[in-house]
GROMACS .gro file of C-alpha atoms in nm:
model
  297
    1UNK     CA    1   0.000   0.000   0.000
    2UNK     CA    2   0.147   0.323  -0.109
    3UNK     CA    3   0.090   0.644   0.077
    4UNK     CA    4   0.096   0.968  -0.132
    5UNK     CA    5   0.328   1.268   0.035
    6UNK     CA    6   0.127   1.565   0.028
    7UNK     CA    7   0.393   1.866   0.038
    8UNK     CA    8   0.343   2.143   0.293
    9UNK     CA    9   0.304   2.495   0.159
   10UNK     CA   10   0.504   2.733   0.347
   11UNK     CA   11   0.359   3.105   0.404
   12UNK     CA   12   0.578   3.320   0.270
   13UNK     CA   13   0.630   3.630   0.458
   14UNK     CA   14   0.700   3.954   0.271
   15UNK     CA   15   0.919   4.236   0.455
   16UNK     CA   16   0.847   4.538   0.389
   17UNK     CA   17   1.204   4.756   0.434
   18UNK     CA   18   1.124   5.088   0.686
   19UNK     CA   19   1.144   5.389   0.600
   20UNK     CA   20   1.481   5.563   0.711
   21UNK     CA   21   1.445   5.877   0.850
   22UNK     CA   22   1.602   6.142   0.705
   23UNK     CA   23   1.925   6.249   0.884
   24UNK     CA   24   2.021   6.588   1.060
   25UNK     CA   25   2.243   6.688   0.789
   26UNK     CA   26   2.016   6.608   0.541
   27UNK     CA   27   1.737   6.826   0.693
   28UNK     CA   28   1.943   7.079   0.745
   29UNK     CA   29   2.050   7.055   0.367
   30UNK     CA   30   1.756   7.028   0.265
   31UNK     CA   31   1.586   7.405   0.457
   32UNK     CA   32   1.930   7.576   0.324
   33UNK     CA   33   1.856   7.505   0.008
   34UNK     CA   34   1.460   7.600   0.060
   35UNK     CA   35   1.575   7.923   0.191
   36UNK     CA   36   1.835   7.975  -0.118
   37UNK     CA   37   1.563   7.946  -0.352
   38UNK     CA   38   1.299   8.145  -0.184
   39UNK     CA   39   1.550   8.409  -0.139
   40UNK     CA   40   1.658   8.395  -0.518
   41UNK     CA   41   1.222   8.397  -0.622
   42UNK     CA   42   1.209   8.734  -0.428
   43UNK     CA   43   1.476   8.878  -0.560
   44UNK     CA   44   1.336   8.796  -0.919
   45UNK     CA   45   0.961   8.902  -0.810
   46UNK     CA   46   1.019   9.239  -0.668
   47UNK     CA   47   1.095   9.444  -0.948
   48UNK     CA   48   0.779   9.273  -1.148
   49UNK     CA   49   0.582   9.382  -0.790
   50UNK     CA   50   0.737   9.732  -0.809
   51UNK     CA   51   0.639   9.770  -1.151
   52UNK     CA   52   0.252   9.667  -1.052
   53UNK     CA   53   0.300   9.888  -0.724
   54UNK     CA   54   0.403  10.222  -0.935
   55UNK     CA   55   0.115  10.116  -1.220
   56UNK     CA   56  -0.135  10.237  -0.960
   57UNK     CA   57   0.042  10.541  -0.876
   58UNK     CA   58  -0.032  10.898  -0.992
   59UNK     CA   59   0.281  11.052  -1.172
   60UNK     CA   60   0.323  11.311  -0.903
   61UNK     CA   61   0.312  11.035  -0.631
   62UNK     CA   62   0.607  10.789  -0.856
   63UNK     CA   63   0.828  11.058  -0.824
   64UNK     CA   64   0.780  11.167  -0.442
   65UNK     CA   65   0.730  10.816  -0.349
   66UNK     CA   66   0.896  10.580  -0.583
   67UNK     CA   67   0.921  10.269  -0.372
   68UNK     CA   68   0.633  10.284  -0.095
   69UNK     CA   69   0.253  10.244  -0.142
   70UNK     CA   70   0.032  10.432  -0.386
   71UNK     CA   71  -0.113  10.736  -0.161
   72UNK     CA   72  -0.347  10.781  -0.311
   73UNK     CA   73  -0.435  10.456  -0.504
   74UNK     CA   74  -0.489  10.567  -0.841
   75UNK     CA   75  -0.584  10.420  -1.219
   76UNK     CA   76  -0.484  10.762  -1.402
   77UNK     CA   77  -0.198  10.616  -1.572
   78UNK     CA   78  -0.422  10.320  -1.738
   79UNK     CA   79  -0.684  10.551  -1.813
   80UNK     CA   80  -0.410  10.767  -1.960
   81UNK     CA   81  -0.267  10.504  -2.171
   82UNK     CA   82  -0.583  10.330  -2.263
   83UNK     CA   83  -0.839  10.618  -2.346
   84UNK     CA   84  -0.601  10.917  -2.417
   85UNK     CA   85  -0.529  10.848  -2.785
   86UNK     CA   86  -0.212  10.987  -2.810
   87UNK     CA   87  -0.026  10.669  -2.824
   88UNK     CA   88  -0.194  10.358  -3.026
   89UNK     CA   89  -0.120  10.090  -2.714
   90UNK     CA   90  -0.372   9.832  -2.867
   91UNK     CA   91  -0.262   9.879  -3.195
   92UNK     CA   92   0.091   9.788  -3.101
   93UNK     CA   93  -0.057   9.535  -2.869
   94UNK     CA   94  -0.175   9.402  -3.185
   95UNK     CA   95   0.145   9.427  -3.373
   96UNK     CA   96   0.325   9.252  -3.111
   97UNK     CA   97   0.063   8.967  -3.095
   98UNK     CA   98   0.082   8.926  -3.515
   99UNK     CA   99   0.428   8.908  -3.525
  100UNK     CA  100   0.548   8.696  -3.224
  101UNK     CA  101   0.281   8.419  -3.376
  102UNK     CA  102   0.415   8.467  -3.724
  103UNK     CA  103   0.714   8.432  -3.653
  104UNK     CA  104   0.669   8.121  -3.404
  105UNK     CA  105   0.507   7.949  -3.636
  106UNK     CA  106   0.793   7.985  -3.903
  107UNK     CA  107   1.026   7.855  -3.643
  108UNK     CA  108   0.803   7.528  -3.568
  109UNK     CA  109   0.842   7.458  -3.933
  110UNK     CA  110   1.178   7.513  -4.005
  111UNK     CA  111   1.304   7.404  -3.677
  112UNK     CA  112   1.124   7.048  -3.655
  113UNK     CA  113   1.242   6.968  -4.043
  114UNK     CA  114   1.592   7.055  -4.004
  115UNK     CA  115   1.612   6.916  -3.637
  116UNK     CA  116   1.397   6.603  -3.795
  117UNK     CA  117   1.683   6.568  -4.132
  118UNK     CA  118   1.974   6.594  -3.869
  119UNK     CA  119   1.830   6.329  -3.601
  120UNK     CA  120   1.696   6.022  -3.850
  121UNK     CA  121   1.824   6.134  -4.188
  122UNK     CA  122   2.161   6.034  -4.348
  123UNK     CA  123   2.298   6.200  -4.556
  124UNK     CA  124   2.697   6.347  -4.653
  125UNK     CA  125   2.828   6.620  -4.435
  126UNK     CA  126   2.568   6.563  -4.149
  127UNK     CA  127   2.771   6.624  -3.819
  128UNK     CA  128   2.973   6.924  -4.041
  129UNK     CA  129   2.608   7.097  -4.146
  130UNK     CA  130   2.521   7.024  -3.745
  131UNK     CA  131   2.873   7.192  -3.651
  132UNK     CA  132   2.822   7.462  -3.846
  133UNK     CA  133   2.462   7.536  -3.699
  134UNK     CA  134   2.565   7.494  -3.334
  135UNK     CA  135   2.857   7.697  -3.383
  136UNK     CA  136   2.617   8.015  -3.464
  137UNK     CA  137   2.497   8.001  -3.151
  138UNK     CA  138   2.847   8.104  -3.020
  139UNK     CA  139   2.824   8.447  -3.244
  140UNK     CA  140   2.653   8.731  -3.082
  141UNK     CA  141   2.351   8.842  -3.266
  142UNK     CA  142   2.457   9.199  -3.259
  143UNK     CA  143   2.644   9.097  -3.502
  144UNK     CA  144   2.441   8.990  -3.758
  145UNK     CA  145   2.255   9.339  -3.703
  146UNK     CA  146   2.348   9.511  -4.037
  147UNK     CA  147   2.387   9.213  -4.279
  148UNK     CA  148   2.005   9.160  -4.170
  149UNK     CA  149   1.968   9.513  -4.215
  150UNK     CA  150   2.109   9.548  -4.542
  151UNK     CA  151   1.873   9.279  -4.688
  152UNK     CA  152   1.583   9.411  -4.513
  153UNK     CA  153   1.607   9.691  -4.683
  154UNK     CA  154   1.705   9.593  -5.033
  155UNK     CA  155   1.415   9.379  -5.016
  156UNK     CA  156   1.200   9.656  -4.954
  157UNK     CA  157   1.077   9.505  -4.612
  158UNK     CA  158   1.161   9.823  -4.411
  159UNK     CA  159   0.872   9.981  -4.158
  160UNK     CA  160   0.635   9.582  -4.246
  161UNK     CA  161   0.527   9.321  -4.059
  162UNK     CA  162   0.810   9.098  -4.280
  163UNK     CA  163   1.112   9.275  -4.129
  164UNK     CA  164   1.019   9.121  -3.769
  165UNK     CA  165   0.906   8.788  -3.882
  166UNK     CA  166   1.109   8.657  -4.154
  167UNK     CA  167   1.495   8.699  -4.039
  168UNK     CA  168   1.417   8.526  -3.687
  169UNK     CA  169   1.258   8.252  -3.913
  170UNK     CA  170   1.502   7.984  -3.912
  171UNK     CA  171   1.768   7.968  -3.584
  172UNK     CA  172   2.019   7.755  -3.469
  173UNK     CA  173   1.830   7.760  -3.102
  174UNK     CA  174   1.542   7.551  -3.254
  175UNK     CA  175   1.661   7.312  -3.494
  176UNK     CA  176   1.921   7.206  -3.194
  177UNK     CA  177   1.600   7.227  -2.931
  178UNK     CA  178   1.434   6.962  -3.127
  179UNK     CA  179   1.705   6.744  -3.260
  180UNK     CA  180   1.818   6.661  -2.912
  181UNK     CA  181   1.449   6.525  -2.846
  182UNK     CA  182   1.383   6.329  -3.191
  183UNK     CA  183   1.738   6.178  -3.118
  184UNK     CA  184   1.581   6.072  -2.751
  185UNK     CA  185   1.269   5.943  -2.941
  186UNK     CA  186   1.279   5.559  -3.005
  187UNK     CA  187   1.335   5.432  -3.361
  188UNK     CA  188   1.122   5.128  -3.312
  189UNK     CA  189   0.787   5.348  -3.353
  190UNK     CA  190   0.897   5.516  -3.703
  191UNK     CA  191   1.029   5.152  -3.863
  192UNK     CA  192   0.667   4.989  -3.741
  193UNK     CA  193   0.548   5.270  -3.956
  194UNK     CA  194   0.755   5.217  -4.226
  195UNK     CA  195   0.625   4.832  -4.242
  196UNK     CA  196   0.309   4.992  -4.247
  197UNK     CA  197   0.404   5.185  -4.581
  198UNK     CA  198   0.448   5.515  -4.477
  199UNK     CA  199   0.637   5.786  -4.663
  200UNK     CA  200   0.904   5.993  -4.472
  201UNK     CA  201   0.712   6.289  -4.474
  202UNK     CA  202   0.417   6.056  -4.299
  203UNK     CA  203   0.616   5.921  -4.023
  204UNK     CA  204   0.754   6.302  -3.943
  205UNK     CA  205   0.370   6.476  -3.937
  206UNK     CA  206   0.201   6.168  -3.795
  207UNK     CA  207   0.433   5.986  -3.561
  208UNK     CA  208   0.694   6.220  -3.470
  209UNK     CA  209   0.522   6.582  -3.421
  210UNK     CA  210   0.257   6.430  -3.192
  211UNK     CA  211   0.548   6.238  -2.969
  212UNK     CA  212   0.713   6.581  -2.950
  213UNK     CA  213   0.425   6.828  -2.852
  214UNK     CA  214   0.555   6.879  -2.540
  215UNK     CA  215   0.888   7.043  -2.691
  216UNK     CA  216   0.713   7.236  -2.972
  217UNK     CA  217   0.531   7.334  -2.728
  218UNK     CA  218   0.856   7.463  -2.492
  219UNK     CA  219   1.001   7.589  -2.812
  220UNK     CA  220   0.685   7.779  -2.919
  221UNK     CA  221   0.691   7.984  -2.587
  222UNK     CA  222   1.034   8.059  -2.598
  223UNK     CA  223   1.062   8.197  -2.939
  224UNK     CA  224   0.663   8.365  -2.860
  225UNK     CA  225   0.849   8.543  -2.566
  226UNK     CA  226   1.169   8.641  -2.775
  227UNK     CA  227   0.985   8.805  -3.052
  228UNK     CA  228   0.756   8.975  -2.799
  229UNK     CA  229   0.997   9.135  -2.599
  230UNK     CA  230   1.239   9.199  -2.845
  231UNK     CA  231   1.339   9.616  -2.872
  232UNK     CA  232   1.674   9.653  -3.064
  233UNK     CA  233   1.560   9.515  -3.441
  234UNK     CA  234   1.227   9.701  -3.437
  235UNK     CA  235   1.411   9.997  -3.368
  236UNK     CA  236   1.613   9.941  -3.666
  237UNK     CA  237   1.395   9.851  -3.905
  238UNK     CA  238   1.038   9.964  -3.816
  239UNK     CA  239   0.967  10.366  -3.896
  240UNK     CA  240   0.605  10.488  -3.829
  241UNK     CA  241   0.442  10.461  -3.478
  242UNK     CA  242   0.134  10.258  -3.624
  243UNK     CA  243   0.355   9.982  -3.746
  244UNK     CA  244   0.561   9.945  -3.363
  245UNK     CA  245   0.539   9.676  -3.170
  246UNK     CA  246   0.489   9.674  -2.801
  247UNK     CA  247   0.834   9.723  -2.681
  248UNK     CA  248   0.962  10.017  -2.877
  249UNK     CA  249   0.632  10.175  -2.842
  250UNK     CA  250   0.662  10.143  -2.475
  251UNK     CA  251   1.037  10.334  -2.488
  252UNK     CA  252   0.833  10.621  -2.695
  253UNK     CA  253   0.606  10.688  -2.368
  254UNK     CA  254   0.946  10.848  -2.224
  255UNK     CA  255   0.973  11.205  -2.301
  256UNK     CA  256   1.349  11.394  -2.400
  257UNK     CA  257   1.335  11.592  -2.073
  258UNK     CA  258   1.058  11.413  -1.845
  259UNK     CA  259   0.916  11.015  -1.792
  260UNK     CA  260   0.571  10.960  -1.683
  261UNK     CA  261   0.698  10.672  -1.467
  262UNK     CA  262   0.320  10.542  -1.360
  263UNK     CA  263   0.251  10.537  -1.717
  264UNK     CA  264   0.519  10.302  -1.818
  265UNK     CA  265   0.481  10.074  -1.553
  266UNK     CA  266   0.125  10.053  -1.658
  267UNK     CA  267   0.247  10.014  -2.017
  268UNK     CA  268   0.452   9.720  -1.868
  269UNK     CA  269   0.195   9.562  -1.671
  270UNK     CA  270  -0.038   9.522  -2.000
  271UNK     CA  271   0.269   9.396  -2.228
  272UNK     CA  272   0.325   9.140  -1.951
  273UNK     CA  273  -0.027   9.025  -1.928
  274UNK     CA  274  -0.043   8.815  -2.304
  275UNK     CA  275   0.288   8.619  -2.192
  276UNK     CA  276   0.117   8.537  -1.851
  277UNK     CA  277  -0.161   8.399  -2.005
  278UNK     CA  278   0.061   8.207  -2.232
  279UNK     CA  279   0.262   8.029  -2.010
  280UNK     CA  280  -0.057   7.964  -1.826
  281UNK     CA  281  -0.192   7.777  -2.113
  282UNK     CA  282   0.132   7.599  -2.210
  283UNK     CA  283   0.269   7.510  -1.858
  284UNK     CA  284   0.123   7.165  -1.840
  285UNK     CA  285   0.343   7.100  -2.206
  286UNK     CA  286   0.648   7.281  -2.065
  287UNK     CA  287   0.657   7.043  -1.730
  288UNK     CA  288   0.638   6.750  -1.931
  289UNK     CA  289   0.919   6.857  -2.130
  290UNK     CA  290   1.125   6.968  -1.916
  291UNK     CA  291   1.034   6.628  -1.681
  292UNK     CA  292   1.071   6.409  -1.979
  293UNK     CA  293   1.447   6.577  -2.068
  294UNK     CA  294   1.539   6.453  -1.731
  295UNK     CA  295   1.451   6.105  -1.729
  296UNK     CA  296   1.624   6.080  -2.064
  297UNK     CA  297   1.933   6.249  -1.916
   0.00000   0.00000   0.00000
């Protein structure tokens, strides 16, 4: 008679590792650092609260009283700015607004096809066409002032909406922005593609854009904010008040022998209102970006 061994089953027991508590030293680290940064956000805040502070000031009270509380609270210099018709504030509002998107838009295209050619294309000359595009970044762009000047004008661009848009069209910024990303993208999603039978020009609007919204979208705010606040080439190149942007149009609120400091704050405050809202909208895009850049670093 045979007797069958039935095997005993052993609980296991799972451990589950305590938490260490965080040293001293690490603590202490860790509320220097706190204190570093908070420190380094106030120093960066207060002239933008200064600027909001003196916005509410009358003229009379910016110059008696330049760094304490409006007494009395006042609105003059907006209603000044906004209602008095001698300078056209929405109308470079709206100059600002048409070029910065112009021109962002031209530097999504160019950007993601060059940074797209220089990441999965091959081709002869590729890391000496990629040298030669980082190495512009090294060059101030003071320099290339009067050669862009120069063709400006031959072109007959001078005092348009062109002369803003068109030379920032295609930098060296963007096309290296993006190429670092499609290099971090995986290859394995683009060749499933190509078994599918997709064209190049497929794979890059249909496979790669959408993995890489969250740095067009990083890209898209930085060159939205660098047209925007740009003052040196619209001084060169743009003639009549109507056609100013916001920035030079903002110096021209300065008289030769007197500024109406409330009155440019104000001026500020509004110019910095459309890039608020922008980053506002794009934040969520810019986090992931920035988030995704460090895991793949």
């Amino acid at each position: 008679m045979t007797t069958t061994a039935i095997p005993e089953t052993r609980q296991q027991t799972t451990t589950v590792p305590e938490k260490r508590k965080p040293s001293g030293r690490r603590i202490a680290g860790t509320t220097v650092l706190y204190i570093v940064l908070g420190i380094l956000a106030l120093i960066i805040i207060l002239p933008l609260i200064w600027m909001l502070i003196t916005s509410f000031k009358t003229d009379a009270d910016a110059v008696r009283n330049p760094y304490g509380w409006p007494n009395p609270f006042s609105t003059e210099a907006y209603t000044t700015l906004l209602t008095s018709g001698e300078q056209p504030i929405f109308l470079w509002l709206w100059n600002s607004f048409a070029a910065a998107t112009i021109q962002t838009i031209l530097i999504l295209v160019t950007a993601s096809m060059g940074a797209y050619a220089l990441a999965r294309m091959e081709f002869a000359g590729k890391k000496i066409v990629f040298g030669v595009i980082i190495s512009t970044l090294l060059v101030p762009p003071v320099v290339f002032l009067i050669p862009n000047y120069l063709i400006v004008q031959n072109l007959g661009w001078l005092d348009t909406l062109l002369a803003i848009t068109v030379p920032g069209a295609a930098g060296a910024f963007g096309i290296f922005f993006l190429r670092q990303f499609f290099v971090a993208l995986p290859v394995e999603i683009e060749e499933a593609a190509r078994m599918d039978g997709a064209g190049e020009f497929r794979i890059f609007l249909q496979v790669v854009l959408p993995l890489a919204r969250p740095a067009l979208a990083t890209l898209a705010v930085l060159s939205f904010l660098n047209n925007w606040n740009d003052f040196l080439w619209p001084v060169y190149v743009l003639l009549s008040p109507e056609n100013m942007t916001l920035q030079p149009g903002l110096a021209m609120l300065q008289g030769a022998y007197r500024t109406h400091f409330a009155i440019v704050m104000a001026g500020a405050v509004i110019a910095s209102v459309p890039v608020l809202i922008l980053f506002g909208i794009a934040q969520k895009q810019i986090v992931e970006s920035v988030a995704g850049a460090a895991v793949k670093g």
